GROMACS .gro file of C-alpha atoms in nm:
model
  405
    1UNK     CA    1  -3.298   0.191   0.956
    2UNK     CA    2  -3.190  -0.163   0.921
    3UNK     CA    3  -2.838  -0.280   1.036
    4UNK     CA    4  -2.801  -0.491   0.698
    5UNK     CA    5  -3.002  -0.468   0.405
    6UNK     CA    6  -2.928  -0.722   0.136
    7UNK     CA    7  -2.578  -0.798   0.342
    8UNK     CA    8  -2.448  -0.469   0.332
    9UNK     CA    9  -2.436  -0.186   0.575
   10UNK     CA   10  -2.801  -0.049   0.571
   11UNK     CA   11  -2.683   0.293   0.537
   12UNK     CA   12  -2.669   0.266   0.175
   13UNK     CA   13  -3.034   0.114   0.137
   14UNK     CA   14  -3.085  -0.012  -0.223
   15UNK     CA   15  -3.002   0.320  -0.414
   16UNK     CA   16  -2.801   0.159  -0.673
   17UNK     CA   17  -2.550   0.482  -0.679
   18UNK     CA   18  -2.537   0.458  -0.286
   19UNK     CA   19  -2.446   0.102  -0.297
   20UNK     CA   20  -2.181   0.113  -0.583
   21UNK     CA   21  -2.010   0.384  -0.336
   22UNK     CA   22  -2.046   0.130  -0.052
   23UNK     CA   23  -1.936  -0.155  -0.224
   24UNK     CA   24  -1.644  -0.027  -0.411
   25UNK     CA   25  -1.462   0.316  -0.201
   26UNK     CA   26  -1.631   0.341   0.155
   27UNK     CA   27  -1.355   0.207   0.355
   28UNK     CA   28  -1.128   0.082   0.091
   29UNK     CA   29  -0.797   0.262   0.090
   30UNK     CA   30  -0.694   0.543  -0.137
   31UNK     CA   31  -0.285   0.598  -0.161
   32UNK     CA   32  -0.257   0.834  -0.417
   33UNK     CA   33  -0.298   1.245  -0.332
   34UNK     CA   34  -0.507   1.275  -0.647
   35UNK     CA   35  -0.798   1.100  -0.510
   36UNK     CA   36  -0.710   1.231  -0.171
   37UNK     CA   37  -0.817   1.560  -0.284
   38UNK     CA   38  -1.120   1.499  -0.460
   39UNK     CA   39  -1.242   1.319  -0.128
   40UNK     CA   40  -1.119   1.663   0.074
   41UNK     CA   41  -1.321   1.871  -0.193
   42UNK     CA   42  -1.620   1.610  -0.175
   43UNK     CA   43  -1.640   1.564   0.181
   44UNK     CA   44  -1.608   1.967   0.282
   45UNK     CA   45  -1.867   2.030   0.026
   46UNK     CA   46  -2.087   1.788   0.221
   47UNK     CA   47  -2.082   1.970   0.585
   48UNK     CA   48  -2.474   2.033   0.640
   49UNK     CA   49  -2.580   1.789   0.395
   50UNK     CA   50  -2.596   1.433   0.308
   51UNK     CA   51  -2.340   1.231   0.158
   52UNK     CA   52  -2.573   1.097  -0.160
   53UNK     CA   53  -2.638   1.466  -0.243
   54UNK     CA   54  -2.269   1.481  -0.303
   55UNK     CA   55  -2.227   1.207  -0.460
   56UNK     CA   56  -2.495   1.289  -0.691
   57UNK     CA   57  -2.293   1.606  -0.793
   58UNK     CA   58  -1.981   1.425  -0.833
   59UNK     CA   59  -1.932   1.431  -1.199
   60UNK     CA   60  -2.006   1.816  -1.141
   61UNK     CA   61  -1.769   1.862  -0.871
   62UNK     CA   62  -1.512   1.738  -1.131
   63UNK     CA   63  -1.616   1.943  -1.390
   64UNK     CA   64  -1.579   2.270  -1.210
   65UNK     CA   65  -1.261   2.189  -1.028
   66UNK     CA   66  -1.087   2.072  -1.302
   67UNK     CA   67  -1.103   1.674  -1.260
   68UNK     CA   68  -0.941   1.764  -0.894
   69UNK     CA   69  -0.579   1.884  -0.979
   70UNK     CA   70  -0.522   2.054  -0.699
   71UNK     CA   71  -0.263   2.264  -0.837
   72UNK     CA   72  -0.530   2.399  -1.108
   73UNK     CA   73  -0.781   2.457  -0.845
   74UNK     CA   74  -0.486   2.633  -0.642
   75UNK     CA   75  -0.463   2.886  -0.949
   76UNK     CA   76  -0.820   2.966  -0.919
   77UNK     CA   77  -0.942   3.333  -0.883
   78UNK     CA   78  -1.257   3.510  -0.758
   79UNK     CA   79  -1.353   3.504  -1.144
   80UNK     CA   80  -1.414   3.150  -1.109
   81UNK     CA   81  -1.582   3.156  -0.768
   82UNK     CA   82  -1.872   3.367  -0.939
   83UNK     CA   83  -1.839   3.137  -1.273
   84UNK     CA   84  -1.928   2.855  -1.064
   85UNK     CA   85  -2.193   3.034  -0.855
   86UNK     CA   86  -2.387   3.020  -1.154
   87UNK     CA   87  -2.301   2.656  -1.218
   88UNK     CA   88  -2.566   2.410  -1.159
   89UNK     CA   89  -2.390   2.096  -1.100
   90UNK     CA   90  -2.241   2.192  -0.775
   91UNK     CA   91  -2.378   2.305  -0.436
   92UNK     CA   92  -2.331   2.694  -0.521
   93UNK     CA   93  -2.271   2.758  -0.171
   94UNK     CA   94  -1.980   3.106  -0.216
   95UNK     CA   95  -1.799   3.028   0.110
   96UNK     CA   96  -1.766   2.684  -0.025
   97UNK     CA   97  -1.630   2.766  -0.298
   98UNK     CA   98  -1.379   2.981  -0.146
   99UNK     CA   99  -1.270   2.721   0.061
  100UNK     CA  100  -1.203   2.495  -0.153
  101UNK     CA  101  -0.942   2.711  -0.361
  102UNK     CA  102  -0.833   2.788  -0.038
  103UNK     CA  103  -0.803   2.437   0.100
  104UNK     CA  104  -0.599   2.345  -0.260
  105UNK     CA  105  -0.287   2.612  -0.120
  106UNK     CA  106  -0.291   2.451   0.218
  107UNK     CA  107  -0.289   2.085   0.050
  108UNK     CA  108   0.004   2.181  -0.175
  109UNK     CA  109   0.196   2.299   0.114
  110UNK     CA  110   0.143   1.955   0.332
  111UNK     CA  111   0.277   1.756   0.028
  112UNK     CA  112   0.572   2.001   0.047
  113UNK     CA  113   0.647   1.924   0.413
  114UNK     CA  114   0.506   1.564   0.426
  115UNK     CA  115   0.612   1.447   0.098
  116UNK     CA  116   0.251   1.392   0.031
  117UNK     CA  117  -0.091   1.465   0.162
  118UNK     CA  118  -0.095   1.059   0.214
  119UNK     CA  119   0.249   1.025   0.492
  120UNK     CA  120   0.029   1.366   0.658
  121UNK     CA  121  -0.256   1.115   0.761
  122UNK     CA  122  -0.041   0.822   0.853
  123UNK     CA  123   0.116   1.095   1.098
  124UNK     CA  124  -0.231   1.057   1.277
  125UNK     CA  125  -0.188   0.676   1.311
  126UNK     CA  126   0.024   0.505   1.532
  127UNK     CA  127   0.139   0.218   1.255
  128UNK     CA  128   0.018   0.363   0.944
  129UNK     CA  129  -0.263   0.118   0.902
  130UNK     CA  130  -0.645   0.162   0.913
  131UNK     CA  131  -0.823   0.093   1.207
  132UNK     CA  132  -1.122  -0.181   1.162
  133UNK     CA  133  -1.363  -0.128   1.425
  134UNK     CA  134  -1.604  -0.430   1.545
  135UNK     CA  135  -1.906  -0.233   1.522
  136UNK     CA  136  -2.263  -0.520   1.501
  137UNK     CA  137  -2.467  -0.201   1.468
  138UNK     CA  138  -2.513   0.131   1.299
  139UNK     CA  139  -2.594   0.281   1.601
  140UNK     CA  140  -2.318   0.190   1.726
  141UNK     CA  141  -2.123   0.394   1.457
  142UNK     CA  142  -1.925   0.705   1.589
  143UNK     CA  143  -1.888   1.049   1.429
  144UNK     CA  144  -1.517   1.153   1.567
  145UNK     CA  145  -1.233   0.960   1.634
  146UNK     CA  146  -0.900   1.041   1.825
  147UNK     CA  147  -0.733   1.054   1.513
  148UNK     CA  148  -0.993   1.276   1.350
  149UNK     CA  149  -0.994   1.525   1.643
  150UNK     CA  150  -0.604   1.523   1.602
  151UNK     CA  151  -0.611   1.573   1.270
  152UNK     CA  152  -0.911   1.802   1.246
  153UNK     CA  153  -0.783   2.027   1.513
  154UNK     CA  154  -0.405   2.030   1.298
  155UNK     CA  155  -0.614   2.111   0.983
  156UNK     CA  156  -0.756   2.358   1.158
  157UNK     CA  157  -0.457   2.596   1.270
  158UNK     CA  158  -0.323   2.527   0.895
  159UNK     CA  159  -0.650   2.771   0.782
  160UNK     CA  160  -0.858   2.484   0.630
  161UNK     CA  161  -1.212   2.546   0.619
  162UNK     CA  162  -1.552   2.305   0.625
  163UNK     CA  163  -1.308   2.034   0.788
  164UNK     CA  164  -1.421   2.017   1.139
  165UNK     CA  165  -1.388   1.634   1.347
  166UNK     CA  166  -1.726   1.501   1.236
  167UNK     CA  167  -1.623   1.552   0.817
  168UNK     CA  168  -1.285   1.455   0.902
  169UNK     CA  169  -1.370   1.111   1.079
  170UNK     CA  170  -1.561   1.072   0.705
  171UNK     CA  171  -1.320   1.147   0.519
  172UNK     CA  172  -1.107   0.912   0.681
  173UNK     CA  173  -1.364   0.655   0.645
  174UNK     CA  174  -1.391   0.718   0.279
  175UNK     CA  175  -1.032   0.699   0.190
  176UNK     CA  176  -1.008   0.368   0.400
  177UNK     CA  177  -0.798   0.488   0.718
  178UNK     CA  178  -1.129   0.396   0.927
  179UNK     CA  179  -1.313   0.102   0.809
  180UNK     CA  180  -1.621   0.095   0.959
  181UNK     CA  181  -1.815  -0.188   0.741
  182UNK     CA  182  -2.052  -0.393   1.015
  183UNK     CA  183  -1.924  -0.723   1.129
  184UNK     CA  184  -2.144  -0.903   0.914
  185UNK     CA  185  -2.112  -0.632   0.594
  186UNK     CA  186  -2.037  -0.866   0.284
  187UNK     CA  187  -1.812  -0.597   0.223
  188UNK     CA  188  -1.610  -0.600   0.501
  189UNK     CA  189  -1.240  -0.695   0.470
  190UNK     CA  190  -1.198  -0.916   0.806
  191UNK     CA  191  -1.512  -1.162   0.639
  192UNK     CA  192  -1.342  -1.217   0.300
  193UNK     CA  193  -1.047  -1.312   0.528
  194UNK     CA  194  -1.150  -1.548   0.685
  195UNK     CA  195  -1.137  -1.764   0.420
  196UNK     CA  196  -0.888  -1.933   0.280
  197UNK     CA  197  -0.689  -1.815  -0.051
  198UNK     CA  198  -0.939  -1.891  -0.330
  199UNK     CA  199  -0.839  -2.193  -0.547
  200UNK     CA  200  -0.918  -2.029  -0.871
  201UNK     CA  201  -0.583  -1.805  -0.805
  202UNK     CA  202  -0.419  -2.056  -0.659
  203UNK     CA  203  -0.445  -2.283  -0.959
  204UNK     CA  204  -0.364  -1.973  -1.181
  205UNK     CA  205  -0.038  -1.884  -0.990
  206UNK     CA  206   0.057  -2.263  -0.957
  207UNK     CA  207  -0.016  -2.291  -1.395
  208UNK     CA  208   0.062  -1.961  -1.483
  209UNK     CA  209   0.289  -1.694  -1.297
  210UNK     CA  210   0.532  -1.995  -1.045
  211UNK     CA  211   0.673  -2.157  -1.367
  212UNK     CA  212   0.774  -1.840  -1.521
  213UNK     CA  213   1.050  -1.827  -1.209
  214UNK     CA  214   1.211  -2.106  -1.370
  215UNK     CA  215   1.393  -1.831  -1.618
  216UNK     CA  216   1.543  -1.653  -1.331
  217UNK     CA  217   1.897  -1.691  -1.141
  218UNK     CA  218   1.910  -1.927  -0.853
  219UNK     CA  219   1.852  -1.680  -0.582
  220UNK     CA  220   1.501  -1.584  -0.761
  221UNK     CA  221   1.341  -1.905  -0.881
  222UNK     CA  222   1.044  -2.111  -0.785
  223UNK     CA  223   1.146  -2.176  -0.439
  224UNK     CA  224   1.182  -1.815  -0.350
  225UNK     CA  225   0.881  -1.679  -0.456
  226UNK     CA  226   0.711  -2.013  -0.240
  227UNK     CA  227   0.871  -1.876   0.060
  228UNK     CA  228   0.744  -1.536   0.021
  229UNK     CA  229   0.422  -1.650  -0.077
  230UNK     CA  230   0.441  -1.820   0.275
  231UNK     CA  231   0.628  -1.545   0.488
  232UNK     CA  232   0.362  -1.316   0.331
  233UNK     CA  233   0.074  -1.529   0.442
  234UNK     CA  234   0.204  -1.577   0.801
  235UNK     CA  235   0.273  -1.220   0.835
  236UNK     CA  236  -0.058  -1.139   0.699
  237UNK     CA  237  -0.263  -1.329   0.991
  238UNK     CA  238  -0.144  -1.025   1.214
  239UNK     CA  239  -0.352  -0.820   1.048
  240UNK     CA  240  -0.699  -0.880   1.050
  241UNK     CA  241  -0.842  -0.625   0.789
  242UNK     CA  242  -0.576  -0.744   0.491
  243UNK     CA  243  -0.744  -0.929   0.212
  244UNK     CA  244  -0.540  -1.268   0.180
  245UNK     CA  245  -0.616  -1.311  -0.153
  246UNK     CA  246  -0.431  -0.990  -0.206
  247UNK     CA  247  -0.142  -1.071   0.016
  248UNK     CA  248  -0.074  -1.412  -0.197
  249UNK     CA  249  -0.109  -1.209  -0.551
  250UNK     CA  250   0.123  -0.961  -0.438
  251UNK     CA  251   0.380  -1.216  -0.320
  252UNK     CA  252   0.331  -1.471  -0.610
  253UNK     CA  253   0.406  -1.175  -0.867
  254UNK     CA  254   0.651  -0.958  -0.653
  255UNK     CA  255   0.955  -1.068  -0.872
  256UNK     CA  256   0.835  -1.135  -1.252
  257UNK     CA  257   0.985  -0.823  -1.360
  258UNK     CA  258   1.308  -0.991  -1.322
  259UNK     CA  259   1.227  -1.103  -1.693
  260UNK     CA  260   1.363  -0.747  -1.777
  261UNK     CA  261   1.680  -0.745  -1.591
  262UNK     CA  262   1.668  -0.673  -1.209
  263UNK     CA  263   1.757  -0.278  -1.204
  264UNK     CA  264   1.407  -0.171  -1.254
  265UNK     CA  265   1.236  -0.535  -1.186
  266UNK     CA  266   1.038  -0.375  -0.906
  267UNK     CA  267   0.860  -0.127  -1.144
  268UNK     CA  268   0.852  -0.386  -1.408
  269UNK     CA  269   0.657  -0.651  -1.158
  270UNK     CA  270   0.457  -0.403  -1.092
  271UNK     CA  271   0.344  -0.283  -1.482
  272UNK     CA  272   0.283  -0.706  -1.522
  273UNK     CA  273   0.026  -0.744  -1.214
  274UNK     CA  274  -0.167  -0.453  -1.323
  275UNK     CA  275  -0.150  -0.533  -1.643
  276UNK     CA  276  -0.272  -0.887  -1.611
  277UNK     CA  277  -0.615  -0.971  -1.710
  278UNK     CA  278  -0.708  -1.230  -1.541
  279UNK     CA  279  -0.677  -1.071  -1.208
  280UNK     CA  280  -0.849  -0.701  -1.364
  281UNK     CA  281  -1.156  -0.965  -1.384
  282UNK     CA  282  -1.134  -1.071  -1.059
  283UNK     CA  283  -1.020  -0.803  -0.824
  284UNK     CA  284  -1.140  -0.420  -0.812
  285UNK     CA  285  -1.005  -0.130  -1.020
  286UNK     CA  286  -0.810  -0.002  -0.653
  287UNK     CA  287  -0.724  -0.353  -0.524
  288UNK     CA  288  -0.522  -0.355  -0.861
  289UNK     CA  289  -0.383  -0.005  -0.785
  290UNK     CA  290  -0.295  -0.120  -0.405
  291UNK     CA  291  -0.175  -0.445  -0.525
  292UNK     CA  292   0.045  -0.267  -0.756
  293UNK     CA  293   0.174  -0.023  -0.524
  294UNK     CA  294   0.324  -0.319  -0.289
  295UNK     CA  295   0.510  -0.502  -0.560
  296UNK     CA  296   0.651  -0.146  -0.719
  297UNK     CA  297   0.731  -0.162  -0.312
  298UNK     CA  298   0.879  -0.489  -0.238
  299UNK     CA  299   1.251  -0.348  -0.324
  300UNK     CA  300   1.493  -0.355   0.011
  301UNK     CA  301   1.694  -0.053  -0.156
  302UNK     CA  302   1.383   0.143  -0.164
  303UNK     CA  303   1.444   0.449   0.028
  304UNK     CA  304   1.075   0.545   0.096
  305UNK     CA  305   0.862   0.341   0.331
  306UNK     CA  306   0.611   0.107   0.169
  307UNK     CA  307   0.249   0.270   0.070
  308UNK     CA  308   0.031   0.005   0.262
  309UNK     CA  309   0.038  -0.261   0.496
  310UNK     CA  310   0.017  -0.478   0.186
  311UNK     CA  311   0.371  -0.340   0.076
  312UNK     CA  312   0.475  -0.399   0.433
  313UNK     CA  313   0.398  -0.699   0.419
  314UNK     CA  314   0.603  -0.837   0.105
  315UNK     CA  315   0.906  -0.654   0.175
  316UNK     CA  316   0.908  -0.774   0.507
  317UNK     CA  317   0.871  -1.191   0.305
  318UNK     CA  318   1.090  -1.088   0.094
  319UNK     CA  319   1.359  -1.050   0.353
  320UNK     CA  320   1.501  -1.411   0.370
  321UNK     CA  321   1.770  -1.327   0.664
  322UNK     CA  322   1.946  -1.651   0.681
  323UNK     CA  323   2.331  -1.560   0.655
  324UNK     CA  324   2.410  -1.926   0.447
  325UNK     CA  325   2.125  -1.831   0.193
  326UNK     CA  326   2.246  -1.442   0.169
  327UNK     CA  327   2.606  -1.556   0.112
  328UNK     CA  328   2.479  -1.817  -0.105
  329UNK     CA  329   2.298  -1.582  -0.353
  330UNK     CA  330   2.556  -1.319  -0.320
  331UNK     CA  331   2.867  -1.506  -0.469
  332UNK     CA  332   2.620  -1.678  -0.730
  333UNK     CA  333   2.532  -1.345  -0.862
  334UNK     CA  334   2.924  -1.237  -0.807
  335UNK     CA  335   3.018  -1.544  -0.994
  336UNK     CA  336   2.739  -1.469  -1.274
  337UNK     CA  337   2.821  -1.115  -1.367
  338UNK     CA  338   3.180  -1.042  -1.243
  339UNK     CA  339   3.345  -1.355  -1.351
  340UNK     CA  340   3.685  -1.152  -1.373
  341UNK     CA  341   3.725  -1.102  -1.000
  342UNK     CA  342   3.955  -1.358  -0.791
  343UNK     CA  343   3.878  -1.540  -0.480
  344UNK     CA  344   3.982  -1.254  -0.268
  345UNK     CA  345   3.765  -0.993  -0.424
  346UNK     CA  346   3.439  -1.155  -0.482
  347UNK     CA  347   3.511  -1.254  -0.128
  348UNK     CA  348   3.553  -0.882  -0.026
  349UNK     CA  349   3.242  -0.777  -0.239
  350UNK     CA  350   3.052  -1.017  -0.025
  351UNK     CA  351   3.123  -0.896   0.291
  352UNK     CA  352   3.100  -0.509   0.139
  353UNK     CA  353   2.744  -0.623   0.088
  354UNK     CA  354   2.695  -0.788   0.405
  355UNK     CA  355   2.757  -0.454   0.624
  356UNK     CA  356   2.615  -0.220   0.332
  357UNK     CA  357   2.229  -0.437   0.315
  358UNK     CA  358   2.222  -0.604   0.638
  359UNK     CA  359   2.479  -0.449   0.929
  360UNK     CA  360   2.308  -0.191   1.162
  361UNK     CA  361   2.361   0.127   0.963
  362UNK     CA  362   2.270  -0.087   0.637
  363UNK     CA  363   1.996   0.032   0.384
  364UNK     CA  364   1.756  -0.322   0.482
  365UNK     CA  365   1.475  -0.233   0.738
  366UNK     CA  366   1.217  -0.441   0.860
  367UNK     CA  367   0.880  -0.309   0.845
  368UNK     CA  368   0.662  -0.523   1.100
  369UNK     CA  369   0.716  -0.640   1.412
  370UNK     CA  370   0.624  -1.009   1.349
  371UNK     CA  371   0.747  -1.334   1.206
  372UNK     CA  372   1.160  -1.414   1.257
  373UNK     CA  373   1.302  -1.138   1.079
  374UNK     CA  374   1.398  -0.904   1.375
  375UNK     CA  375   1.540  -1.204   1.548
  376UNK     CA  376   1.770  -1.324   1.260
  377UNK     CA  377   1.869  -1.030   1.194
  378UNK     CA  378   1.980  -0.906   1.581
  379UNK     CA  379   2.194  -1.284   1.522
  380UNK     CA  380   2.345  -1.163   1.200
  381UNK     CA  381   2.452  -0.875   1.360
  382UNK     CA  382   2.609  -1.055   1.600
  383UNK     CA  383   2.768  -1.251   1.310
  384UNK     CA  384   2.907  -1.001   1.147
  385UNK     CA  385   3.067  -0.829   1.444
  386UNK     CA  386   3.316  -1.126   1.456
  387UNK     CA  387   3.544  -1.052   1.161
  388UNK     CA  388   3.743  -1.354   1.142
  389UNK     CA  389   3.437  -1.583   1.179
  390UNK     CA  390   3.246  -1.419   0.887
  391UNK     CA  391   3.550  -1.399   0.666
  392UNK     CA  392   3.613  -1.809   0.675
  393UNK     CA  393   3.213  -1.826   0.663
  394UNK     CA  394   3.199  -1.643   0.336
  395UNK     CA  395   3.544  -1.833   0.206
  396UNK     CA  396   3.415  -2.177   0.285
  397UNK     CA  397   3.101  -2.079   0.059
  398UNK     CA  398   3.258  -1.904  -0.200
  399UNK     CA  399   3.461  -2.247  -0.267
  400UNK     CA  400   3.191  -2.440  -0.254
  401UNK     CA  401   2.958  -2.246  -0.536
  402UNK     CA  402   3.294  -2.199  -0.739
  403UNK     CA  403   3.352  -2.597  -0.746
  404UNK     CA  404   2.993  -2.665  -0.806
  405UNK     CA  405   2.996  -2.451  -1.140
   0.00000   0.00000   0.00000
């Protein structure tokens, strides 16, 4: 078999149904449990066979386990297991079938004490992020992983069945936690990274989505989302397998839901991006969903940790800790919507927020371990600990913004 064929991992050959896999899922990461399953049920079914037999039955697979809701499939009985042994458009294999009902219980009660079937596999990895391996050739390809013995082996005691290493270290490189494209794949992630942004976007942020932050308050306008388009950028050049043009979407349209008001601007920013048409021609139907997922994750008040590295990554650029720009935008917005309150109390609001966002029990956390974030905010720490500095610190701004208005 050839390494490449065509550019693409030669694995695939030039069956059209093979390479539309190849191109568009192998390797690309899945975040939500729905599709999680269906890869569990997919890849199981496949143990003894090969993968384009599968995925040849797909449609099938669908059809008989009810479009993969795994609490459906939970509720099925041995009534069904000899319905579908009579069903042609699976592989009527009875112990299969068994297991798969079977392996629907054990997946509801992961997302019961992981919070989802997705935070179980990031348990398996040390940072949450996919591993990209360097691999020239397909020989070169392994079948087992440390985190697929791990994870195997837990699966294992749970009572899963047909989900030994070898079908787990596929899974995992279907739903994107292994990517395992060759060096050279046109597919890979690290190649289309290399490159700089692409111009077309830039162009269309620069005409269409950085003028639009002209509407916002002062804290949120054009130069803020030009910093976090460049925080995210820099912080993105740690990460090898992150799609840049991604990375500068995400931080160009983190904050346009701030059109709607800010309490749900995160959500909002999120229903715009996916929504927008000019990037549903230009980027695949789960780049949208990841992309998505990151600005819905962007939000420093968000309790739950971001679904991706890409939602790392903005929340992380979105973190401007620079105590004269944090008091700054804090008594603007204090001055905007509480205009009742006297010097004293926007001034005590202030430093409320201070220690509430940013002081070492605060709700803020930094994601990554690059870029000037952790440093800044060790020195706001150290700030804050000095009471009678950062009272005449917030005073001396609070005058200033009140005299400018």
């Amino acid at each position: 078999m050839d390494d490449l064929i065509d550019g693409r991992c030669g694995w695939c050959g030039t069956d059209t149904l093979y390479i539309d896999y190849h191109d568009n899922e192998w390797g690309r990461p899945v975040l939500d449990d729905r599709t999680l399953f269906e890869f569990l049920i997919l890849e199981s079914a496949q143990a003894g066979l090969s993968w384009l037999t599968i995925l040849r039955k797909r449609e099938g697979y669908g059809r008989a386990f009810h479009d993969f809701d795994v609490e459906r499939v939970a509720s099925m009985t041995d009534a069904d297991v000899e319905r579908l042994m009579q069903f042609e458009g699976i592989v009527r294999n009875r112990l299969k079938i068994k297991s798969t009902i079977t392996n629907a219980r054990l997946f509801i009660g992961i997302q019961a004490e992981f919070g989802s079937f997705l935070d179980y596999i990031r348990s398996f990895f040390s940072d949450g992020t996919p591993v990209v391996h360097e691999y020239r050739r397909l020989e070169e390809l392994p079948v087992a992983s440390a985190e697929s013995d791990a994870m195997s082996r837990d699966m294992k005691k749970r009572g899963f069945k047909f989900f030994g290493t070898t079908v787990c270290y596929a899974y995992l490189q279907a739903t994107g936690f292994i990517d395992d494209h060759l060096t050279a794949c046109r597919c890979r992630a690290g190649v289309a990274n290399r490159q700089p942004v692409s111009e077309e976007l830039r162009c269309y942020v620069e005409s269409a989505i950085i003028p639009r932050y002209s509407a916002f308050d002062k804290a949120h306008r054009e130069e803020h989302v030009r910093w976090v388009i460049e925080q995210s950028l820099e912080l993105a050049s740690h990460y090898p397998s992150v799609d840049m043009n991604m990375v500068y979407i995400i931080a160009a349209f983190h904050d346009l839901g701030l059109v709607s008001g800010r309490e749900n601007h995160h959500h909002d920013s999120c229903k715009i991006l996916e929504s927008d048409n000019f990037l549903k021609a230009r980027f695949a139907p789960w780049q949208m969903r990841v992309m998505g997922c990151a600005v819905e994750d962007h939000r420093a008040s968000g309790k739950e940790k971001p679904r991706s590295i890409y939602g790392m990554i903005v929340a992380d650029a979105d973190r401007m800790i620079d105590p004269e720009t944090i008091v700054r935008r804090t008594v603007q917005y204090g001055l905007a919507n509480y205009p009742d309150l006297d010097r004293d109390a926007h001034c005590r609001r202030v430093a409320e927020h201070l220690e509430n966002k940013y002081g070492p029990s605060g709700y803020l956390k930094i994601w990554l371990p690059w870029g000037r974030n952790v440093e800044r905010l060790g020195e706001l720490h150290a700030m804050m600990s000095d009471k009678e500095k950062i009272d005449a610190f917030i005073y001396d701004i609070f005058d200033e913004e009140n005299a400018s208005r």
